[in-house]
PDB file of C-alpha atoms in Angstrom:
ATOM      1  CA  MET P  15     225.774 113.778 213.652  1.00 41.00           C
ATOM      2  CA  ASN P  16     224.218 113.611 210.163  1.00 48.00           C
ATOM      3  CA  ARG P  17     225.224 115.831 207.230  1.00 44.00           C
ATOM      4  CA  ASN P  18     222.058 117.917 207.482  1.00 58.00           C
ATOM      5  CA  THR P  19     222.640 119.110 211.026  1.00 60.00           C
ATOM      6  CA  ILE P  20     222.566 122.836 211.689  1.00 58.00           C
ATOM      7  CA  GLU P  21     226.268 123.185 210.868  1.00 57.00           C
ATOM      8  CA  ASN P  22     225.758 121.739 207.365  1.00 76.00           C
ATOM      9  CA  ALA P  23     223.526 122.292 204.341  1.00 90.00           C
ATOM     10  CA  PRO P  24     219.896 122.872 205.388  1.00 97.00           C
ATOM     11  CA  ILE P  25     216.832 121.152 203.986  1.00 98.00           C
ATOM     12  CA  GLN P  26     215.117 123.416 201.478  1.00 98.00           C
ATOM     13  CA  ILE P  27     211.324 123.623 201.983  1.00 98.00           C
ATOM     14  CA  VAL P  28     209.002 125.484 199.599  1.00 98.00           C
ATOM     15  CA  ALA P  29     205.391 126.579 200.090  1.00 98.00           C
ATOM     16  CA  CYS P  30     203.173 128.800 197.930  1.00 97.00           C
ATOM     17  CA  LEU P  31     200.407 130.803 199.520  1.00 95.00           C
ATOM     18  CA  ASP P  32     197.848 133.554 199.461  1.00 96.00           C
ATOM     19  CA  LYS P  33     196.117 135.136 202.458  1.00 96.00           C
ATOM     20  CA  ASP P  34     193.826 132.134 202.955  1.00 93.00           C
ATOM     21  CA  PHE P  35     196.723 129.792 203.717  1.00 95.00           C
ATOM     22  CA  VAL P  36     198.759 131.932 206.101  1.00 98.00           C
ATOM     23  CA  LEU P  37     197.425 130.188 209.234  1.00 98.00           C
ATOM     24  CA  THR P  38     197.865 126.664 207.906  1.00 97.00           C
ATOM     25  CA  THR P  39     201.292 127.351 206.407  1.00 98.00           C
ATOM     26  CA  GLY P  40     202.388 128.678 209.793  1.00 98.00           C
ATOM     27  CA  VAL P  41     201.211 125.476 211.492  1.00 98.00           C
ATOM     28  CA  MET P  42     202.929 123.369 208.835  1.00 98.00           C
ATOM     29  CA  MET P  43     206.193 125.259 209.377  1.00 98.00           C
ATOM     30  CA  CYS P  44     205.895 124.824 213.145  1.00 98.00           C
ATOM     31  CA  SER P  45     205.416 121.067 212.762  1.00 98.00           C
ATOM     32  CA  ILE P  46     208.607 120.857 210.697  1.00 98.00           C
ATOM     33  CA  CYS P  47     210.603 122.876 213.231  1.00 98.00           C
ATOM     34  CA  VAL P  48     209.402 120.771 216.164  1.00 98.00           C
ATOM     35  CA  ASN P  49     210.414 117.537 214.439  1.00 98.00           C
ATOM     36  CA  HIS P  50     213.828 118.793 213.248  1.00 98.00           C
ATOM     37  CA  PRO P  51     215.454 120.220 216.403  1.00 97.00           C
ATOM     38  CA  ASP P  52     219.025 119.685 215.189  1.00 96.00           C
ATOM     39  CA  VAL P  53     218.502 120.141 211.449  1.00 97.00           C
ATOM     40  CA  GLY P  54     218.860 123.363 209.475  1.00 98.00           C
ATOM     41  CA  ILE P  55     215.744 124.332 207.533  1.00 98.00           C
ATOM     42  CA  ASP P  56     215.312 127.075 204.940  1.00 98.00           C
ATOM     43  CA  PHE P  57     211.654 127.921 204.313  1.00 98.00           C
ATOM     44  CA  HIS P  58     211.094 129.484 200.901  1.00 98.00           C
ATOM     45  CA  LEU P  59     207.653 131.108 200.903  1.00 98.00           C
ATOM     46  CA  ILE P  60     206.246 132.292 197.590  1.00 98.00           C
ATOM     47  CA  CYS P  61     203.536 134.815 198.423  1.00 97.00           C
ATOM     48  CA  ASP P  62     201.210 136.950 196.347  1.00 96.00           C
ATOM     49  CA  GLU P  63     200.149 140.485 197.234  1.00 96.00           C
ATOM     50  CA  SER P  64     197.279 139.299 199.457  1.00 96.00           C
ATOM     51  CA  VAL P  65     199.832 138.166 202.079  1.00 98.00           C
ATOM     52  CA  THR P  66     200.409 141.280 204.174  1.00 98.00           C
ATOM     53  CA  GLU P  67     203.563 142.456 205.929  1.00 98.00           C
ATOM     54  CA  ASN P  68     201.976 141.457 209.245  1.00 98.00           C
ATOM     55  CA  ASP P  69     201.282 137.984 207.831  1.00 98.00           C
ATOM     56  CA  ARG P  70     204.917 137.676 206.811  1.00 98.00           C
ATOM     57  CA  LYS P  71     206.076 138.829 210.213  1.00 98.00           C
ATOM     58  CA  ASP P  72     203.850 136.221 211.889  1.00 98.00           C
ATOM     59  CA  LEU P  73     205.236 133.460 209.664  1.00 98.00           C
ATOM     60  CA  GLU P  74     208.818 134.537 210.264  1.00 98.00           C
ATOM     61  CA  GLU P  75     208.328 134.724 214.028  1.00 97.00           C
ATOM     62  CA  THR P  76     206.857 131.218 214.011  1.00 97.00           C
ATOM     63  CA  VAL P  77     210.271 129.725 213.232  1.00 97.00           C
ATOM     64  CA  LEU P  78     212.623 132.234 214.888  1.00 95.00           C
ATOM     65  CA  LYS P  79     212.544 130.457 218.235  1.00 93.00           C
ATOM     66  CA  TYR P  80     213.902 127.282 216.623  1.00 97.00           C
ATOM     67  CA  PRO P  81     217.716 127.233 216.058  1.00 96.00           C
ATOM     68  CA  GLY P  82     218.921 126.851 212.502  1.00 97.00           C
ATOM     69  CA  LYS P  83     215.616 127.815 210.870  1.00 98.00           C
ATOM     70  CA  ARG P  84     215.056 130.782 208.605  1.00 97.00           C
ATOM     71  CA  THR P  85     212.384 132.132 206.268  1.00 98.00           C
ATOM     72  CA  ILE P  86     212.954 133.646 202.826  1.00 98.00           C
ATOM     73  CA  PHE P  87     210.063 135.418 201.107  1.00 98.00           C
ATOM     74  CA  TYR P  88     209.489 135.754 197.378  1.00 98.00           C
ATOM     75  CA  ASN P  89     206.876 137.928 195.717  1.00 97.00           C
ATOM     76  CA  ILE P  90     204.614 136.776 192.914  1.00 96.00           C
ATOM     77  CA  ASP P  91     201.784 138.634 191.223  1.00 93.00           C
ATOM     78  CA  SER P  92     198.433 136.838 191.520  1.00 88.00           C
ATOM     79  CA  GLN P  93     197.741 137.975 187.946  1.00 84.00           C
ATOM     80  CA  SER P  94     200.332 135.428 186.818  1.00 77.00           C
ATOM     81  CA  SER P  95     197.820 132.624 187.324  1.00 71.00           C
ATOM     82  CA  ASN P  96     194.364 134.158 187.069  1.00 69.00           C
ATOM     83  CA  LYS P  97     193.981 133.142 183.426  1.00 74.00           C
ATOM     84  CA  TYR P  98     194.417 129.450 184.126  1.00 74.00           C
ATOM     85  CA  PRO P  99     191.529 127.030 184.854  1.00 65.00           C
ATOM     86  CA  TYR P 100     190.708 126.332 188.485  1.00 66.00           C
ATOM     87  CA  ARG P 101     187.743 125.082 190.522  1.00 63.00           C
ATOM     88  CA  LEU P 102     186.270 128.134 192.219  1.00 54.00           C
ATOM     89  CA  GLY P 103     185.739 127.461 195.923  1.00 55.00           C
ATOM     90  CA  ALA P 104     187.659 124.187 195.793  1.00 56.00           C
ATOM     91  CA  ILE P 105     191.241 125.354 195.440  1.00 71.00           C
ATOM     92  CA  SER P 106     193.320 128.519 195.428  1.00 77.00           C
ATOM     93  CA  GLN P 107     194.861 129.930 192.269  1.00 85.00           C
ATOM     94  CA  ALA P 108     198.094 130.042 194.271  1.00 89.00           C
ATOM     95  CA  THR P 109     198.485 126.366 193.379  1.00 91.00           C
ATOM     96  CA  TYR P 110     199.921 127.504 190.029  1.00 93.00           C
ATOM     97  CA  TYR P 111     202.750 129.468 191.655  1.00 96.00           C
ATOM     98  CA  ARG P 112     204.868 126.338 192.040  1.00 96.00           C
ATOM     99  CA  LEU P 113     205.175 126.058 188.255  1.00 97.00           C
ATOM    100  CA  PHE P 114     207.400 129.171 188.460  1.00 96.00           C
ATOM    101  CA  LEU P 115     209.943 127.708 190.913  1.00 98.00           C
ATOM    102  CA  THR P 116     212.795 127.693 188.401  1.00 98.00           C
ATOM    103  CA  GLU P 117     212.229 131.397 187.740  1.00 97.00           C
ATOM    104  CA  ILE P 118     211.834 132.397 191.388  1.00 97.00           C
ATOM    105  CA  LEU P 119     214.362 130.371 193.374  1.00 98.00           C
ATOM    106  CA  PRO P 120     218.111 131.012 193.113  1.00 97.00           C
ATOM    107  CA  PRO P 121     219.947 128.786 190.572  1.00 97.00           C
ATOM    108  CA  SER P 122     222.200 127.567 193.402  1.00 97.00           C
ATOM    109  CA  ILE P 123     219.280 125.552 194.796  1.00 98.00           C
ATOM    110  CA  ASN P 124     219.127 122.250 192.947  1.00 98.00           C
ATOM    111  CA  LYS P 125     216.455 120.414 194.927  1.00 98.00           C
ATOM    112  CA  VAL P 126     213.562 121.302 197.241  1.00 98.00           C
ATOM    113  CA  ILE P 127     210.742 119.629 199.115  1.00 98.00           C
ATOM    114  CA  TYR P 128     207.495 121.341 198.190  1.00 98.00           C
ATOM    115  CA  ILE P 129     204.727 121.019 200.821  1.00 98.00           C
ATOM    116  CA  ASP P 130     201.164 122.322 200.640  1.00 97.00           C
ATOM    117  CA  GLY P 131     200.038 124.542 203.486  1.00 96.00           C
ATOM    118  CA  ASP P 132     197.326 122.056 204.484  1.00 96.00           C
ATOM    119  CA  CYS P 133     199.827 119.475 205.738  1.00 98.00           C
ATOM    120  CA  ILE P 134     201.504 118.721 209.042  1.00 98.00           C
ATOM    121  CA  ILE P 135     204.815 116.898 209.427  1.00 98.00           C
ATOM    122  CA  ARG P 136     205.218 114.386 212.258  1.00 98.00           C
ATOM    123  CA  HIS P 137     208.720 112.992 211.733  1.00 98.00           C
ATOM    124  CA  SER P 138     212.070 113.806 210.179  1.00 98.00           C
ATOM    125  CA  LEU P 139     212.212 114.568 206.461  1.00 98.00           C
ATOM    126  CA  LEU P 140     215.901 113.632 206.282  1.00 98.00           C
ATOM    127  CA  PRO P 141     215.289 110.157 204.763  1.00 98.00           C
ATOM    128  CA  LEU P 142     213.247 111.823 202.021  1.00 98.00           C
ATOM    129  CA  TRP P 143     215.760 114.653 201.559  1.00 98.00           C
ATOM    130  CA  ASN P 144     218.605 112.161 201.164  1.00 97.00           C
ATOM    131  CA  THR P 145     216.773 110.129 198.522  1.00 97.00           C
ATOM    132  CA  ASP P 146     218.584 110.120 195.174  1.00 97.00           C
ATOM    133  CA  ILE P 147     216.351 111.690 192.517  1.00 97.00           C
ATOM    134  CA  THR P 148     219.127 112.498 190.052  1.00 97.00           C
ATOM    135  CA  ASP P 149     217.345 110.665 187.243  1.00 97.00           C
ATOM    136  CA  TYR P 150     213.855 111.978 188.018  1.00 98.00           C
ATOM    137  CA  ALA P 151     211.983 115.260 187.778  1.00 98.00           C
ATOM    138  CA  VAL P 152     209.987 114.663 190.922  1.00 98.00           C
ATOM    139  CA  GLY P 153     209.292 112.242 193.744  1.00 98.00           C
ATOM    140  CA  ALA P 154     205.655 112.089 194.900  1.00 98.00           C
ATOM    141  CA  CYS P 155     202.960 109.784 196.311  1.00 98.00           C
ATOM    142  CA  ILE P 156     199.970 108.463 194.421  1.00 98.00           C
ATOM    143  CA  ASP P 157     196.780 110.499 194.592  1.00 97.00           C
ATOM    144  CA  GLY P 158     193.588 109.290 196.252  1.00 96.00           C
ATOM    145  CA  LEU P 159     192.002 109.354 192.768  1.00 95.00           C
ATOM    146  CA  GLU P 160     194.817 107.327 191.226  1.00 96.00           C
ATOM    147  CA  GLY P 161     192.407 104.580 190.153  1.00 94.00           C
ATOM    148  CA  VAL P 162     190.075 106.767 188.074  1.00 94.00           C
ATOM    149  CA  THR P 163     190.539 105.505 184.510  1.00 93.00           C
ATOM    150  CA  ASP P 164     189.197 108.696 182.956  1.00 93.00           C
ATOM    151  CA  PHE P 165     192.223 110.615 184.256  1.00 94.00           C
ATOM    152  CA  TYR P 166     194.588 108.696 181.986  1.00 96.00           C
ATOM    153  CA  GLU P 167     192.335 108.963 178.952  1.00 95.00           C
ATOM    154  CA  ARG P 168     192.017 112.706 179.526  1.00 95.00           C
ATOM    155  CA  LEU P 169     195.732 113.337 180.159  1.00 96.00           C
ATOM    156  CA  GLY P 170     196.931 110.986 177.449  1.00 96.00           C
ATOM    157  CA  TYR P 171     199.280 108.524 179.103  1.00 96.00           C
ATOM    158  CA  PRO P 172     199.080 104.837 180.189  1.00 96.00           C
ATOM    159  CA  ARG P 173     197.255 103.791 183.379  1.00 95.00           C
ATOM    160  CA  GLU P 174     200.286 101.843 184.620  1.00 95.00           C
ATOM    161  CA  LYS P 175     202.220 105.124 184.953  1.00 96.00           C
ATOM    162  CA  SER P 176     199.850 106.113 187.812  1.00 96.00           C
ATOM    163  CA  TYR P 177     198.765 109.589 188.924  1.00 97.00           C
ATOM    164  CA  PHE P 178     200.490 111.469 191.751  1.00 98.00           C
ATOM    165  CA  ASN P 179     199.339 114.045 194.277  1.00 98.00           C
ATOM    166  CA  ALA P 180     201.285 117.298 193.954  1.00 98.00           C
ATOM    167  CA  GLY P 181     200.718 118.442 197.551  1.00 97.00           C
ATOM    168  CA  VAL P 182     204.055 116.977 198.628  1.00 98.00           C
ATOM    169  CA  MET P 183     206.834 116.775 196.054  1.00 98.00           C
ATOM    170  CA  PHE P 184     210.561 116.203 196.202  1.00 98.00           C
ATOM    171  CA  ILE P 185     211.589 118.328 193.228  1.00 98.00           C
ATOM    172  CA  ASN P 186     214.749 118.039 191.167  1.00 98.00           C
ATOM    173  CA  LEU P 187     215.148 121.685 190.119  1.00 98.00           C
ATOM    174  CA  ASP P 188     218.154 120.891 187.935  1.00 98.00           C
ATOM    175  CA  ASP P 189     215.928 118.588 185.904  1.00 98.00           C
ATOM    176  CA  TRP P 190     213.166 121.203 185.737  1.00 98.00           C
ATOM    177  CA  ARG P 191     215.648 123.747 184.398  1.00 98.00           C
ATOM    178  CA  ARG P 192     217.118 121.352 181.827  1.00 98.00           C
ATOM    179  CA  HIS P 193     213.672 120.408 180.528  1.00 98.00           C
ATOM    180  CA  HIS P 194     212.228 123.942 180.624  1.00 98.00           C
ATOM    181  CA  VAL P 195     209.295 122.857 182.768  1.00 98.00           C
ATOM    182  CA  LEU P 196     207.787 126.337 183.000  1.00 97.00           C
ATOM    183  CA  GLU P 197     207.679 126.706 179.219  1.00 97.00           C
ATOM    184  CA  GLN P 198     206.224 123.209 178.787  1.00 97.00           C
ATOM    185  CA  SER P 199     203.601 123.937 181.448  1.00 96.00           C
ATOM    186  CA  MET P 200     202.557 127.170 179.753  1.00 95.00           C
ATOM    187  CA  ASP P 201     202.230 125.321 176.464  1.00 95.00           C
ATOM    188  CA  ILE P 202     199.848 122.795 178.034  1.00 95.00           C
ATOM    189  CA  LEU P 203     197.797 125.483 179.773  1.00 93.00           C
ATOM    190  CA  HIS P 204     197.471 127.523 176.589  1.00 92.00           C
ATOM    191  CA  ASN P 205     196.991 124.763 174.029  1.00 93.00           C
ATOM    192  CA  HIS P 206     195.463 121.873 175.979  1.00 92.00           C
ATOM    193  CA  ARG P 207     193.430 123.573 178.707  1.00 90.00           C
ATOM    194  CA  ASP P 208     190.448 121.351 177.819  1.00 90.00           C
ATOM    195  CA  LYS P 209     192.386 118.449 179.375  1.00 92.00           C
ATOM    196  CA  ILE P 210     192.970 120.238 182.686  1.00 91.00           C
ATOM    197  CA  PHE P 211     190.631 119.552 185.614  1.00 89.00           C
ATOM    198  CA  LEU P 212     192.861 119.353 188.701  1.00 89.00           C
ATOM    199  CA  GLU P 213     194.838 122.478 187.881  1.00 92.00           C
ATOM    200  CA  ASP P 214     198.647 122.310 187.810  1.00 95.00           C
ATOM    201  CA  GLN P 215     198.574 118.820 189.311  1.00 96.00           C
ATOM    202  CA  ASP P 216     197.211 117.602 185.979  1.00 96.00           C
ATOM    203  CA  VAL P 217     199.882 119.593 184.150  1.00 97.00           C
ATOM    204  CA  MET P 218     202.692 118.025 186.165  1.00 98.00           C
ATOM    205  CA  ASN P 219     201.284 114.522 185.783  1.00 98.00           C
ATOM    206  CA  MET P 220     201.257 115.031 182.022  1.00 97.00           C
ATOM    207  CA  LEU P 221     204.837 116.275 182.058  1.00 98.00           C
ATOM    208  CA  PHE P 222     206.329 113.847 184.575  1.00 98.00           C
ATOM    209  CA  HIS P 223     204.372 110.632 184.030  1.00 97.00           C
ATOM    210  CA  ASP P 224     207.538 108.846 182.908  1.00 97.00           C
ATOM    211  CA  ARG P 225     210.066 110.908 184.912  1.00 97.00           C
ATOM    212  CA  LYS P 226     208.857 110.456 188.473  1.00 98.00           C
ATOM    213  CA  ILE P 227     209.619 108.221 191.416  1.00 98.00           C
ATOM    214  CA  ILE P 228     206.667 107.090 193.540  1.00 98.00           C
ATOM    215  CA  LEU P 229     207.292 107.743 197.238  1.00 98.00           C
ATOM    216  CA  PRO P 230     205.905 105.686 200.145  1.00 98.00           C
ATOM    217  CA  LEU P 231     202.417 106.796 201.181  1.00 98.00           C
ATOM    218  CA  LYS P 232     203.661 107.797 204.636  1.00 98.00           C
ATOM    219  CA  TYR P 233     205.000 110.971 202.994  1.00 98.00           C
ATOM    220  CA  ASN P 234     201.557 112.148 201.880  1.00 98.00           C
ATOM    221  CA  LEU P 235     198.655 110.514 203.720  1.00 98.00           C
ATOM    222  CA  GLN P 236     195.733 112.282 202.037  1.00 98.00           C
ATOM    223  CA  ALA P 237     192.094 112.313 203.133  1.00 95.00           C
ATOM    224  CA  GLY P 238     191.088 110.564 199.907  1.00 95.00           C
ATOM    225  CA  LEU P 239     193.188 107.551 200.853  1.00 97.00           C
ATOM    226  CA  LEU P 240     191.084 107.193 204.017  1.00 97.00           C
ATOM    227  CA  TRP P 241     187.705 106.947 202.269  1.00 95.00           C
ATOM    228  CA  LYS P 242     185.721 103.737 202.447  1.00 95.00           C
ATOM    229  CA  ASP P 243     184.999 104.008 198.740  1.00 94.00           C
ATOM    230  CA  ARG P 244     188.507 103.651 197.398  1.00 95.00           C
ATOM    231  CA  LEU P 245     189.413 105.259 194.098  1.00 94.00           C
ATOM    232  CA  TRP P 246     192.978 103.960 194.133  1.00 96.00           C
ATOM    233  CA  ASP P 247     194.700 100.583 193.790  1.00 95.00           C
ATOM    234  CA  TYR P 248     194.587  99.321 197.382  1.00 95.00           C
ATOM    235  CA  GLN P 249     195.961  95.891 196.493  1.00 94.00           C
ATOM    236  CA  LYS P 250     199.082  97.377 194.905  1.00 95.00           C
ATOM    237  CA  PHE P 251     199.807  99.790 197.754  1.00 96.00           C
ATOM    238  CA  GLU P 252     198.384  97.843 200.722  1.00 96.00           C
ATOM    239  CA  GLU P 253     201.609  97.461 202.703  1.00 97.00           C
ATOM    240  CA  GLN P 254     202.578 101.095 202.160  1.00 97.00           C
ATOM    241  CA  PHE P 255     199.131 102.194 203.258  1.00 98.00           C
ATOM    242  CA  LYS P 256     199.247 100.137 206.454  1.00 97.00           C
ATOM    243  CA  ASP P 257     202.613 101.665 207.330  1.00 97.00           C
ATOM    244  CA  ALA P 258     201.273 105.144 206.608  1.00 98.00           C
ATOM    245  CA  LEU P 259     198.193 104.627 208.772  1.00 97.00           C
ATOM    246  CA  GLU P 260     200.251 103.397 211.695  1.00 97.00           C
ATOM    247  CA  ASP P 261     202.814 106.192 211.664  1.00 97.00           C
ATOM    248  CA  PRO P 262     202.507 108.813 208.905  1.00 98.00           C
ATOM    249  CA  VAL P 263     205.342 111.260 208.309  1.00 98.00           C
ATOM    250  CA  ILE P 264     203.087 113.796 206.563  1.00 98.00           C
ATOM    251  CA  ILE P 265     199.326 114.133 206.983  1.00 98.00           C
ATOM    252  CA  HIS P 266     197.690 116.032 204.141  1.00 98.00           C
ATOM    253  CA  TYR P 267     194.226 117.469 204.838  1.00 96.00           C
ATOM    254  CA  THR P 268     192.843 117.329 201.322  1.00 93.00           C
ATOM    255  CA  THR P 269     189.137 117.764 200.476  1.00 84.00           C
ATOM    256  CA  THR P 270     186.883 120.090 202.500  1.00 81.00           C
ATOM    257  CA  ASP P 271     187.225 118.235 205.839  1.00 83.00           C
ATOM    258  CA  LYS P 272     189.944 120.529 207.105  1.00 91.00           C
ATOM    259  CA  PRO P 273     190.420 120.742 210.906  1.00 94.00           C
ATOM    260  CA  TRP P 274     190.639 124.545 210.909  1.00 94.00           C
ATOM    261  CA  TYR P 275     187.238 125.004 209.250  1.00 91.00           C
ATOM    262  CA  ILE P 276     184.052 125.481 211.263  1.00 86.00           C
ATOM    263  CA  THR P 277     181.839 122.597 210.196  1.00 76.00           C
ATOM    264  CA  SER P 278     179.324 120.190 211.611  1.00 55.00           C
ATOM    265  CA  SER P 279     180.859 118.285 214.521  1.00 59.00           C
ATOM    266  CA  TYR P 280     179.990 114.869 213.073  1.00 64.00           C
ATOM    267  CA  HIS P 281     182.447 112.684 211.142  1.00 74.00           C
ATOM    268  CA  PRO P 282     185.515 114.949 211.354  1.00 86.00           C
ATOM    269  CA  HIS P 283     188.830 114.142 209.711  1.00 91.00           C
ATOM    270  CA  PRO P 284     190.295 111.105 211.567  1.00 93.00           C
ATOM    271  CA  PHE P 285     193.599 112.883 212.189  1.00 96.00           C
ATOM    272  CA  ARG P 286     192.335 116.355 213.058  1.00 94.00           C
ATOM    273  CA  ASP P 287     193.884 116.236 216.541  1.00 95.00           C
ATOM    274  CA  SER P 288     197.329 115.983 214.951  1.00 97.00           C
ATOM    275  CA  PHE P 289     196.737 119.379 213.383  1.00 97.00           C
ATOM    276  CA  TYR P 290     195.476 120.868 216.652  1.00 97.00           C
ATOM    277  CA  LYS P 291     198.605 119.618 218.429  1.00 98.00           C
ATOM    278  CA  TYR P 292     200.861 121.806 216.311  1.00 98.00           C
ATOM    279  CA  GLN P 293     198.358 124.637 215.974  1.00 98.00           C
ATOM    280  CA  SER P 294     198.424 124.952 219.778  1.00 98.00           C
ATOM    281  CA  MET P 295     202.139 125.766 219.560  1.00 98.00           C
ATOM    282  CA  THR P 296     201.557 128.788 217.319  1.00 98.00           C
ATOM    283  CA  LYS P 297     199.963 132.216 217.561  1.00 97.00           C
ATOM    284  CA  TRP P 298     196.961 130.760 215.679  1.00 98.00           C
ATOM    285  CA  ASN P 299     195.981 128.465 218.554  1.00 97.00           C
ATOM    286  CA  ASN P 300     192.242 127.654 218.631  1.00 93.00           C
ATOM    287  CA  ILE P 301     191.447 129.786 215.580  1.00 94.00           C
ATOM    288  CA  ARG P 302     188.754 128.290 213.354  1.00 91.00           C
ATOM    289  CA  ILE P 303     187.783 129.661 209.941  1.00 90.00           C
ATOM    290  CA  GLU P 304     184.226 129.945 208.679  1.00 86.00           C
ATOM    291  CA  ASN P 305     184.209 129.141 204.978  1.00 80.00           C
ATOM    292  CA  ARG P 306     180.649 127.827 204.602  1.00 78.00           C
ATOM    293  CA  SER P 307     177.973 129.674 202.696  1.00 78.00           C
ATOM    294  CA  LYS P 308     175.062 131.076 204.700  1.00 83.00           C
ATOM    295  CA  ILE P 309     172.766 128.353 203.370  1.00 86.00           C
ATOM    296  CA  ARG P 310     175.262 125.625 204.309  1.00 78.00           C
ATOM    297  CA  ARG P 311     175.602 127.036 207.836  1.00 81.00           C
ATOM    298  CA  ILE P 312     171.833 127.028 208.301  1.00 83.00           C
ATOM    299  CA  ARG P 313     171.567 123.456 207.019  1.00 82.00           C
ATOM    300  CA  ASN P 314     174.346 122.294 209.359  1.00 79.00           C
ATOM    301  CA  PHE P 315     172.714 124.066 212.299  1.00 81.00           C
ATOM    302  CA  ILE P 316     169.281 122.527 211.669  1.00 85.00           C
ATOM    303  CA  GLY P 317     170.772 119.109 210.999  1.00 81.00           C
ATOM    304  CA  ASP P 318     172.771 119.177 214.246  1.00 81.00           C
ATOM    305  CA  ILE P 319     169.623 120.048 216.246  1.00 85.00           C
ATOM    306  CA  LEU P 320     167.578 117.294 214.603  1.00 83.00           C
ATOM    307  CA  ARG P 321     170.279 114.741 215.360  1.00 78.00           C
ATOM    308  CA  ARG P 322     170.522 115.809 218.993  1.00 83.00           C
ATOM    309  CA  ILE P 323     166.791 115.226 219.513  1.00 85.00           C
ATOM    310  CA  ASN P 324     166.939 111.958 217.543  1.00 83.00           C
ATOM    311  CA  ILE P 325     164.675 113.100 214.712  1.00 84.00           C
ATOM    312  CA  ARG P 326     167.414 112.674 212.124  1.00 77.00           C
ATOM    313  CA  GLN P 327     169.862 109.793 212.200  1.00 76.00           C
ATOM    314  CA  LEU P 328     173.563 110.315 211.733  1.00 72.00           C
ATOM    315  CA  GLY P 329     174.666 108.916 208.391  1.00 78.00           C
ATOM    316  CA  PRO P 330     177.711 106.695 208.039  1.00 84.00           C
ATOM    317  CA  SER P 331     181.150 108.262 207.927  1.00 88.00           C
ATOM    318  CA  GLN P 332     182.939 108.299 204.584  1.00 91.00           C
ATOM    319  CA  TYR P 333     186.156 107.398 206.421  1.00 94.00           C
ATOM    320  CA  ILE P 334     187.502 103.990 207.328  1.00 95.00           C
ATOM    321  CA  ASP P 335     188.102 103.259 211.017  1.00 92.00           C
ATOM    322  CA  VAL P 336     191.579 104.425 211.997  1.00 93.00           C
ATOM    323  CA  HIS P 337     193.461 104.913 215.237  1.00 90.00           C
ATOM    324  CA  PRO P 338     194.386 108.559 215.831  1.00 87.00           C
ATOM    325  CA  VAL P 339     198.075 109.464 215.980  1.00 91.00           C
ATOM    326  CA  ASP P 340     199.584 112.250 218.055  1.00 82.00           C
TER     327      ASP P 340
END
């Protein structure tokens, strides 16, 4: 029996959300519970005021049927991040909430695994949790845009330090407290906001470029890594990528091709069925969200009809050929 079984210290999981990520966070939590039957898990959910009491009840009930799992809620005011730059329609302002972890979480918690709500977990996180990050601020995987040279020129550090995706992070909170990460982040957002494009992910890459450990890609298999047009160093990470494709631990549904959105039925995310598998185990089974504009919906509708009657040809998929996983 390992040291993280139910009788011992639980794995600490953190997610930040607003009302738009309640469904997906619930599915993510379910996927963790299913794949950790004998492991204690504490879910720390940092929610703004848009997450209702009913939403919280639904999230809590999602994990109650699994032994050794519990949910702890923390409140944050959405006004805390509304002055920071973000891409309207592309990302939620809730992404900035994770910069406040040292102020929100109890000082007794010295490390956490942060996971975005648009992820599902397929295997145990114990090997990650037991990784030694004493000398690092964060452990994370490279981003699908890791090879874009402009990022390093804009953020002001060498290309060889790479650029990580902040959707899955193993965070050393003791290090964050020692280095006053919140204060440093606020300084960047106030005095260098012209450098920020990918929100707090850019901020953390600036802060941690020389204090991070790069994790195997199986811990954050992002949609951008599956594109035919690669914007990352495939040669350097080829073996990791092959392992991740064959049996990913965490699938991260980045970009707009999210399985829970109502979209055109052509060229879906290669691993969408993995999301549906865990969604079917929750109260949100079969729910799809319409996030397209009216014009986009009309265009998709007309395009689908034209393709069915062979007037318009289906364009090539942006994704490489992959074998689905369960």
